[in-house]
Short mmCIF file of N, CA, C and O in Angstrom, two decimals:
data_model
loop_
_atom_site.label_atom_id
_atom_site.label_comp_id
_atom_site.label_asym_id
_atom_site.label_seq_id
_atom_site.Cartn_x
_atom_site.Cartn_y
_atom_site.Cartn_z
N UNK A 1 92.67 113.69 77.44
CA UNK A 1 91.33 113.82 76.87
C UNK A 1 90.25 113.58 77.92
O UNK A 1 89.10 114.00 77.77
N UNK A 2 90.51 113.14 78.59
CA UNK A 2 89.76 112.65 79.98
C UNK A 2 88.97 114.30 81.30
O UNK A 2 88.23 114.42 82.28
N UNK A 3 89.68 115.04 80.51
CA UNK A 3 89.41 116.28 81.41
C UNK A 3 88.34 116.47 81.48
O UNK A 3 87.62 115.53 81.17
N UNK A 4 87.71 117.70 81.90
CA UNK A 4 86.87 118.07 81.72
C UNK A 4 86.78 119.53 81.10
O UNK A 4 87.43 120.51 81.45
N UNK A 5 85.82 119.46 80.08
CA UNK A 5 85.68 120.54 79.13
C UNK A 5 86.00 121.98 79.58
O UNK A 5 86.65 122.80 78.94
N UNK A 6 85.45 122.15 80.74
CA UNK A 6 85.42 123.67 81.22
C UNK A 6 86.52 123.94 82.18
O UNK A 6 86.59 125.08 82.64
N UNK A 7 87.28 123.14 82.50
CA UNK A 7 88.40 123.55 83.83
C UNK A 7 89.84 124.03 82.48
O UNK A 7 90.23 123.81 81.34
N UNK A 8 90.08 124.67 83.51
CA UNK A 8 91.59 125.60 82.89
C UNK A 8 92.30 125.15 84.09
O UNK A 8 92.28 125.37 85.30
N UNK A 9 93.23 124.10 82.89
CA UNK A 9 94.36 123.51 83.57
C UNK A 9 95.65 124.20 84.31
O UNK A 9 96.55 123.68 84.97
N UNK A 10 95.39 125.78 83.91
CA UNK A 10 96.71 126.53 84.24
C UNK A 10 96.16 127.72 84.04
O UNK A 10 95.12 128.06 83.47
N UNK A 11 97.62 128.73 84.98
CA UNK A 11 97.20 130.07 84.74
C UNK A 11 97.30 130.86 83.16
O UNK A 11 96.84 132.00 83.04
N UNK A 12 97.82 130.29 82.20
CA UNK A 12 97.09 130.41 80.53
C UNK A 12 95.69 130.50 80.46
O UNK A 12 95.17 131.11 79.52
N UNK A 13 95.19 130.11 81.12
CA UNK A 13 93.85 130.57 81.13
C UNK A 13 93.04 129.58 80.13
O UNK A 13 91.81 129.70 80.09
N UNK A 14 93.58 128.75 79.45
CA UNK A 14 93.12 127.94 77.86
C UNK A 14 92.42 127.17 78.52
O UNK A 14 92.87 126.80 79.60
N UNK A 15 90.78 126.57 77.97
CA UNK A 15 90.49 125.67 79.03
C UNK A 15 90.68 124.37 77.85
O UNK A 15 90.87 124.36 76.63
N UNK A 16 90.53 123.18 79.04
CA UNK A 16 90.92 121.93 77.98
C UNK A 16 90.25 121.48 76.55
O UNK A 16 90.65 120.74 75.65
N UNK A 17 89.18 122.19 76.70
CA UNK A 17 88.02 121.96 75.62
C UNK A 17 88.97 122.78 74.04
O UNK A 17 88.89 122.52 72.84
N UNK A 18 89.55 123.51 74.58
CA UNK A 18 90.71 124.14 73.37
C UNK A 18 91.99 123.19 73.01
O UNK A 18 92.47 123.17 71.88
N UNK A 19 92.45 122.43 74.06
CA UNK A 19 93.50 121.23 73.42
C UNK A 19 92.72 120.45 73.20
O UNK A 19 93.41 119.52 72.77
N UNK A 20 91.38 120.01 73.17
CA UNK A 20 90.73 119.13 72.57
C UNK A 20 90.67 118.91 71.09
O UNK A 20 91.08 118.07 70.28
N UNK A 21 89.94 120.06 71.08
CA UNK A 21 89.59 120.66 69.56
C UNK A 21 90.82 121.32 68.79
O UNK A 21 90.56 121.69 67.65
N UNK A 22 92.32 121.55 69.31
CA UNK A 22 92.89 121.95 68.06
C UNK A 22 93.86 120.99 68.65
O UNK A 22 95.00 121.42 68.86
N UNK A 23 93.57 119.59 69.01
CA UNK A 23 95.01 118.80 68.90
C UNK A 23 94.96 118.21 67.38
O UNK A 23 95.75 117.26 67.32
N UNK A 24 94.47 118.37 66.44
CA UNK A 24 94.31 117.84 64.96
C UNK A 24 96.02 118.88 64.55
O UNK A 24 96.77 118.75 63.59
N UNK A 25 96.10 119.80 65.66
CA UNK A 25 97.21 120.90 64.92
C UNK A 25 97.99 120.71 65.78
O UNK A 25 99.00 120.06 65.50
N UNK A 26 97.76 121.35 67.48
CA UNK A 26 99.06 120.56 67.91
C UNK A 26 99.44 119.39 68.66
O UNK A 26 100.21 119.34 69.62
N UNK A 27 98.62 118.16 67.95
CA UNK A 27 99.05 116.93 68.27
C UNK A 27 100.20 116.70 67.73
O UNK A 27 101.20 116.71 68.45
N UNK A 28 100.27 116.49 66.56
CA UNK A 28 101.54 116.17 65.60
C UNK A 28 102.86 116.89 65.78
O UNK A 28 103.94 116.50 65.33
N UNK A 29 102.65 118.05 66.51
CA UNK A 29 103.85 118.67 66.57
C UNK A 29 104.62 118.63 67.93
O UNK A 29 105.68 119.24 68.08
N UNK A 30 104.12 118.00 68.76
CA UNK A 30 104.33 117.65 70.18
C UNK A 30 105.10 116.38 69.63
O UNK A 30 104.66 116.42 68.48
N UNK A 31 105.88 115.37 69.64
CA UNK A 31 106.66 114.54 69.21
C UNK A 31 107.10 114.35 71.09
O UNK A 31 106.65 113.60 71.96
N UNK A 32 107.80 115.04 71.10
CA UNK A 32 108.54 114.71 72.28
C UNK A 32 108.28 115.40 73.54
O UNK A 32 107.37 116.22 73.40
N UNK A 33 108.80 115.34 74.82
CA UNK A 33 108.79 116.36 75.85
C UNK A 33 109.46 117.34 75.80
O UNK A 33 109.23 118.12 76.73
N UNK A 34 110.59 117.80 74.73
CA UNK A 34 111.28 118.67 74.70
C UNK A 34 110.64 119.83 74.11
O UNK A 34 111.06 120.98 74.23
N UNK A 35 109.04 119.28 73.11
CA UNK A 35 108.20 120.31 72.32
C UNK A 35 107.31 120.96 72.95
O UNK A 35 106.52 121.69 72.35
N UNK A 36 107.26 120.75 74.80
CA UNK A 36 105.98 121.23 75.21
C UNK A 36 107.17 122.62 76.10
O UNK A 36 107.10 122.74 77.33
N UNK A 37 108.11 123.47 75.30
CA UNK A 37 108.96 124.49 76.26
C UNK A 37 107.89 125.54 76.89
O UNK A 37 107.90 125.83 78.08
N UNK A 38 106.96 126.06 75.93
CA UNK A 38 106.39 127.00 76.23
C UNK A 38 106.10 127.22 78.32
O UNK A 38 105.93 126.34 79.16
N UNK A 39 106.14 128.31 78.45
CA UNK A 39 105.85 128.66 80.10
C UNK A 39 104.18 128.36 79.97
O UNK A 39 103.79 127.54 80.80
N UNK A 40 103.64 128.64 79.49
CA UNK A 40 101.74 128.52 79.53
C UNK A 40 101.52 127.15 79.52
O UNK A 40 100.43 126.77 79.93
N UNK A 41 102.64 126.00 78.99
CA UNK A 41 101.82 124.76 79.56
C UNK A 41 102.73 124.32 80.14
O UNK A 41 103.14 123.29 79.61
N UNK A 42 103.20 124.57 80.90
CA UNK A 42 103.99 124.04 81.63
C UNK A 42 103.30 123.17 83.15
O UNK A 42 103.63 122.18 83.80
N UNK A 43 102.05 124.31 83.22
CA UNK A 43 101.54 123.58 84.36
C UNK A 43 100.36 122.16 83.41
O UNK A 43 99.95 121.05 83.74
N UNK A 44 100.25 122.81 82.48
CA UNK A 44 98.99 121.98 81.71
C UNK A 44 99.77 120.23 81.67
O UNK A 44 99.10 119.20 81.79
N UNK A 45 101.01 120.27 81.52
CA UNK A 45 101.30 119.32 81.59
C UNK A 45 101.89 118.74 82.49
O UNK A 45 102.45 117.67 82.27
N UNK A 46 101.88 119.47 84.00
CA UNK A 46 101.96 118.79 85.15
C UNK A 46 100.42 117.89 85.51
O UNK A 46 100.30 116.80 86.07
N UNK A 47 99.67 118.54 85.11
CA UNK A 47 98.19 118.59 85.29
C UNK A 47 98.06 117.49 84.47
O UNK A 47 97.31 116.72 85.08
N UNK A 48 98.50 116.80 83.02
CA UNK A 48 98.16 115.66 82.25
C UNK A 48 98.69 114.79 82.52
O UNK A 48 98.25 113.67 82.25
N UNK A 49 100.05 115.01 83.28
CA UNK A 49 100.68 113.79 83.94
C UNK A 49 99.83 112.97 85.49
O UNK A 49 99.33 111.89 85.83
N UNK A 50 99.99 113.74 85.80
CA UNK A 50 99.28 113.39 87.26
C UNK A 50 98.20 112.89 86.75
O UNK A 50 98.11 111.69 87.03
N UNK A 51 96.88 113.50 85.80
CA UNK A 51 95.88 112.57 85.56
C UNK A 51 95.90 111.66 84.99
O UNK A 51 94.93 110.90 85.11
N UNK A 52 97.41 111.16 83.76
CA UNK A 52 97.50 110.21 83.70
C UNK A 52 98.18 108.98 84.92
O UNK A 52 98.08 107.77 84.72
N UNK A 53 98.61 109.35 85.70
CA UNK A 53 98.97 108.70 86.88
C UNK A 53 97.97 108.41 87.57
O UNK A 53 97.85 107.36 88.20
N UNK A 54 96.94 109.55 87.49
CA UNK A 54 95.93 108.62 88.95
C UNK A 54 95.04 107.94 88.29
O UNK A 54 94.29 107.29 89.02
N UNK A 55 94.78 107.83 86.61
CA UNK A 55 94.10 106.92 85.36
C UNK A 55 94.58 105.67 86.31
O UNK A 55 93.96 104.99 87.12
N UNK A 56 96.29 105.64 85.78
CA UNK A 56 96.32 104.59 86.28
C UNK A 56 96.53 103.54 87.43
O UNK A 56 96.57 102.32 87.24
N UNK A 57 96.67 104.18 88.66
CA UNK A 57 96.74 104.12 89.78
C UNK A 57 95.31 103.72 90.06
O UNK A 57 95.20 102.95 91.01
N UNK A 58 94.22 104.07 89.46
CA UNK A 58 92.64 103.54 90.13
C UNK A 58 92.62 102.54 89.36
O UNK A 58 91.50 102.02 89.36
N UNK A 59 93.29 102.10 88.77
CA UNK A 59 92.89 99.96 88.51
C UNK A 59 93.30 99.14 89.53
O UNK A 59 92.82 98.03 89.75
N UNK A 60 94.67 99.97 90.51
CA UNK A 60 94.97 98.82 91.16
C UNK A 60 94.87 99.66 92.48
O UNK A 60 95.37 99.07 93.44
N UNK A 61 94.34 100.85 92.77
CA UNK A 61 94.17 101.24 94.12
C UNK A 61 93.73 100.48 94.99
O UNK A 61 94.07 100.80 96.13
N UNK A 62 92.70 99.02 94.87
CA UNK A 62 91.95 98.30 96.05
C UNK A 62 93.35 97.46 96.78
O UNK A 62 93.40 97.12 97.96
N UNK A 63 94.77 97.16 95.41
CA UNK A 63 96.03 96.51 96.20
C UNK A 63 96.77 97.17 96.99
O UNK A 63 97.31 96.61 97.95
N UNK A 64 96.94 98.53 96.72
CA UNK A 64 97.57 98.97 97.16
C UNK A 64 97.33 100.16 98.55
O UNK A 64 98.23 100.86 99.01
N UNK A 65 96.17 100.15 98.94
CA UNK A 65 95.35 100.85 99.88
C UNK A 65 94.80 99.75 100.82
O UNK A 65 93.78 99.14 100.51
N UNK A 66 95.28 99.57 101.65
CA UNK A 66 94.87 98.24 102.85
C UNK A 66 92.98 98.47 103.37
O UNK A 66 92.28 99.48 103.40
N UNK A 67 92.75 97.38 103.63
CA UNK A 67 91.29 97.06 103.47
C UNK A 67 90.55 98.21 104.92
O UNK A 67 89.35 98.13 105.15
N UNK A 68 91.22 98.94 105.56
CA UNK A 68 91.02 99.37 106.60
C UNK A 68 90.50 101.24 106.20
O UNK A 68 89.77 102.09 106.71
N UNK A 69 91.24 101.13 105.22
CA UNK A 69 90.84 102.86 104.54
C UNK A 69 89.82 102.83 103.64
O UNK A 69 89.91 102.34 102.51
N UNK A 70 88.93 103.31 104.08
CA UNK A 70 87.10 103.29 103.27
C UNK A 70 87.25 104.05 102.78
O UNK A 70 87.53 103.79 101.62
N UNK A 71 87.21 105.62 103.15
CA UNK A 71 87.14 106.81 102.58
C UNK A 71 87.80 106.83 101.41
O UNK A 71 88.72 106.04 101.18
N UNK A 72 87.23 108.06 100.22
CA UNK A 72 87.93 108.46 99.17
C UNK A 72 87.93 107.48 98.08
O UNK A 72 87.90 107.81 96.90
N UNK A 73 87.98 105.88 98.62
CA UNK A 73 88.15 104.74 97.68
C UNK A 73 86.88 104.50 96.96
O UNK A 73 85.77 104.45 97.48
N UNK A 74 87.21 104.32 95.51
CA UNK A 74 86.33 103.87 94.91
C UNK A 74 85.34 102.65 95.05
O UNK A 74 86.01 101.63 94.89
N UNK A 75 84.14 102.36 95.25
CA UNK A 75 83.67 100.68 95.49
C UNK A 75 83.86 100.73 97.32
O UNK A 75 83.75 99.63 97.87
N UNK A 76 84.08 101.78 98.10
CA UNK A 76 84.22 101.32 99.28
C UNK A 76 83.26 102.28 100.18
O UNK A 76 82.80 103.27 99.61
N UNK A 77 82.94 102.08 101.48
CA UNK A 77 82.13 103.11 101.73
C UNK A 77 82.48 103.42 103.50
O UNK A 77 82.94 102.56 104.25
N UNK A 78 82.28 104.27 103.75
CA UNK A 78 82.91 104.61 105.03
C UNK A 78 82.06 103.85 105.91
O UNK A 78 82.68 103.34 106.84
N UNK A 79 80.59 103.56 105.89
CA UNK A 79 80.15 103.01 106.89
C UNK A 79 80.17 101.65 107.04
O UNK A 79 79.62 101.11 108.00
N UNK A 80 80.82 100.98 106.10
CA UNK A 80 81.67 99.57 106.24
C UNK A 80 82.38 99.32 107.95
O UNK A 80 82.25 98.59 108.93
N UNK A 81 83.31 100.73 107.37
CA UNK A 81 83.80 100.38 109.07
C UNK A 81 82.73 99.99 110.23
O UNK A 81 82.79 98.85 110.68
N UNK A 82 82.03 100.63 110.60
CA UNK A 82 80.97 100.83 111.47
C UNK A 82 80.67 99.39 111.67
O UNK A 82 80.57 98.83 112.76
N UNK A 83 80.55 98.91 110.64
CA UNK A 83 79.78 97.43 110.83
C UNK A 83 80.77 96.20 111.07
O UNK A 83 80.54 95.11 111.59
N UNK A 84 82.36 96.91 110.33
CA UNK A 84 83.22 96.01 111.44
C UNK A 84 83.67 96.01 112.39
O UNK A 84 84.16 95.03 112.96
N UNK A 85 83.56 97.39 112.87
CA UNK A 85 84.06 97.27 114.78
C UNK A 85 82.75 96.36 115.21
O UNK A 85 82.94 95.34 115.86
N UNK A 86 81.74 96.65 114.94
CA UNK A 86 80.20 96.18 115.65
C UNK A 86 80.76 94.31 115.63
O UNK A 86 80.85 93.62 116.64
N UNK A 87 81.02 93.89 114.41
CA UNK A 87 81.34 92.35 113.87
C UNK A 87 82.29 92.22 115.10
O UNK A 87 81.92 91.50 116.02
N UNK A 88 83.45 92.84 115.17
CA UNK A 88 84.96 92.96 115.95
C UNK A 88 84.13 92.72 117.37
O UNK A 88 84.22 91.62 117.92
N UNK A 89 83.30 93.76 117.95
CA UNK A 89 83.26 93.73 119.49
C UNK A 89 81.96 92.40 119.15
O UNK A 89 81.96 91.72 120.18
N UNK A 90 81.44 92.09 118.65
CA UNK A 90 80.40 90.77 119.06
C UNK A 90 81.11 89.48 119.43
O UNK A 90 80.75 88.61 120.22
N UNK A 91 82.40 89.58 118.55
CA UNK A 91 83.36 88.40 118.44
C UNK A 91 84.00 88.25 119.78
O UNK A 91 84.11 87.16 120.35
N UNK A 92 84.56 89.73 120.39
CA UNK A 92 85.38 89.60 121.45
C UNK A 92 84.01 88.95 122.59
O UNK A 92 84.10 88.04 123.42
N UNK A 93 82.90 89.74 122.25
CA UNK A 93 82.04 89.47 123.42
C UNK A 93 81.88 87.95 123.36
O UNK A 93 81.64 87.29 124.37
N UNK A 94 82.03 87.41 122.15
CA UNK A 94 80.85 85.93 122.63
C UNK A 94 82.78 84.71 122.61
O UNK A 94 82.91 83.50 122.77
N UNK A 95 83.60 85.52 122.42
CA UNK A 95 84.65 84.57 122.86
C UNK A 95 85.32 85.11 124.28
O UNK A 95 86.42 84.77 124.73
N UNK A 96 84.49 85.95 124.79
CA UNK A 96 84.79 86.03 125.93
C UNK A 96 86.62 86.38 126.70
O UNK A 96 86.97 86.26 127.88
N UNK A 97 87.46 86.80 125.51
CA UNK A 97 88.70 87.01 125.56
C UNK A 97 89.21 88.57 126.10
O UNK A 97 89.16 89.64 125.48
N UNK A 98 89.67 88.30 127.38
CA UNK A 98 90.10 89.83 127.93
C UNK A 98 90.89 90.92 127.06
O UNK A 98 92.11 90.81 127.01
N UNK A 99 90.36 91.81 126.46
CA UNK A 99 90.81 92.37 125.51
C UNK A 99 90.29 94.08 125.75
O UNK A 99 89.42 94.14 126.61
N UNK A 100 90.72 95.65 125.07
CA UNK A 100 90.56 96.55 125.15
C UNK A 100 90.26 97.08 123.72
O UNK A 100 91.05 96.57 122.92
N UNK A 101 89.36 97.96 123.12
CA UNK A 101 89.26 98.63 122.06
C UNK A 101 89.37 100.00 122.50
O UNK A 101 88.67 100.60 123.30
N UNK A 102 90.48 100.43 121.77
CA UNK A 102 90.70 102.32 121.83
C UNK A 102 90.03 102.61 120.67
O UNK A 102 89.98 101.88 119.68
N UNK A 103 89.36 103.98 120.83
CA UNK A 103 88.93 104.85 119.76
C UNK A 103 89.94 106.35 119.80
O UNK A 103 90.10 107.10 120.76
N UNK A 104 90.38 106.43 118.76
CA UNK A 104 91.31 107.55 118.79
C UNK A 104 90.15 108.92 117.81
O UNK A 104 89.28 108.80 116.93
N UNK A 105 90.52 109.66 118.28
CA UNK A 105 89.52 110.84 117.32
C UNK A 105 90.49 111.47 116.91
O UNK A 105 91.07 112.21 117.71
N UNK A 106 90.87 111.38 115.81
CA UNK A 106 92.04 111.86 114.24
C UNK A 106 91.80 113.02 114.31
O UNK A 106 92.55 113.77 113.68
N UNK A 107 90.90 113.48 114.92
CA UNK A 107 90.17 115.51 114.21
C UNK A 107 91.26 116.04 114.79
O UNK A 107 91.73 116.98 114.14
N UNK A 108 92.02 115.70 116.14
CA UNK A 108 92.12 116.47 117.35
C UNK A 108 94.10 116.24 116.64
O UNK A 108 94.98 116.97 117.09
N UNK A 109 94.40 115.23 115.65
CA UNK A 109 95.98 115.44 115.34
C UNK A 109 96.06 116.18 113.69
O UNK A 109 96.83 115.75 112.82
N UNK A 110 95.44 116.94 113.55
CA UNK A 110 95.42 117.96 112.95
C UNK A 110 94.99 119.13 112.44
O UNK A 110 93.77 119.20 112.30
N UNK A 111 95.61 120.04 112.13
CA UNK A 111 95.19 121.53 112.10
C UNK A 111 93.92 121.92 111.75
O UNK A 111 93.34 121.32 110.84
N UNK A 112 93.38 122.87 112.34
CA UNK A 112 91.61 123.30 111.73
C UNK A 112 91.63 124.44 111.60
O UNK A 112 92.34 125.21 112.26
N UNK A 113 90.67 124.82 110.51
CA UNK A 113 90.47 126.42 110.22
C UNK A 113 89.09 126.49 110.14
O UNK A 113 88.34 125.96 109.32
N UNK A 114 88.76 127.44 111.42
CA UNK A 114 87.80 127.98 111.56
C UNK A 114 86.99 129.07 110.35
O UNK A 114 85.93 129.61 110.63
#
């Protein structure tokens, strides 16, 4: 129920706003996984699984995503980082500890389309 009204979950073409409005008919008759045979939802219900998976996967994404990945995360923001290398190199500077920071540029280990 969480979809959104206008996307068509599959090549059926049905958009979700139609299992919305006639699950009064086929809610009840769905009982099991063995009732969804039809080929037309077949993807619809790859598509309801997964969104129920990533439902629930974003309550506990902040445990399971280490504090170092900003991007994409909910509540987090990429320019966080920024302000902890800056925190990171003030620290090395004022403890004065012989140390090296690499910057790796990620763009360059994978594929691009022009």
């Amino acid at each position: 129920m969480a979809m959104h009204v206008d996307k068509a979950p599959g090549p059926d073409g049905f958009i979700s706003n139609f299992f919305k409005s006639a699950w009064v008919i086929v809610g009840d008759g769905a009982k099991s996984i063995y009732d969804y045979r039809p080929f037309s939802l077949m993807h619809s219900f790859s598509k309801l699984f997964m969104n129920v998976l990533a439902t629930r996967l974003a309550r506990r994404i902040d445990e399971l995503v280490g504090i170092g990945q900003m991007a994409f995360i909910k509540g987090r923001r990429i320019q966080d980082n920024f302000m902890y290398i800056h925190g990171l190199l003030c620290r090395l500077q004022r403890t004065k500890k012989p140390s090296i920071l690499v910057k790796f540029d990620i763009a360059k280990a994978f594929d691009t389309i022009s």
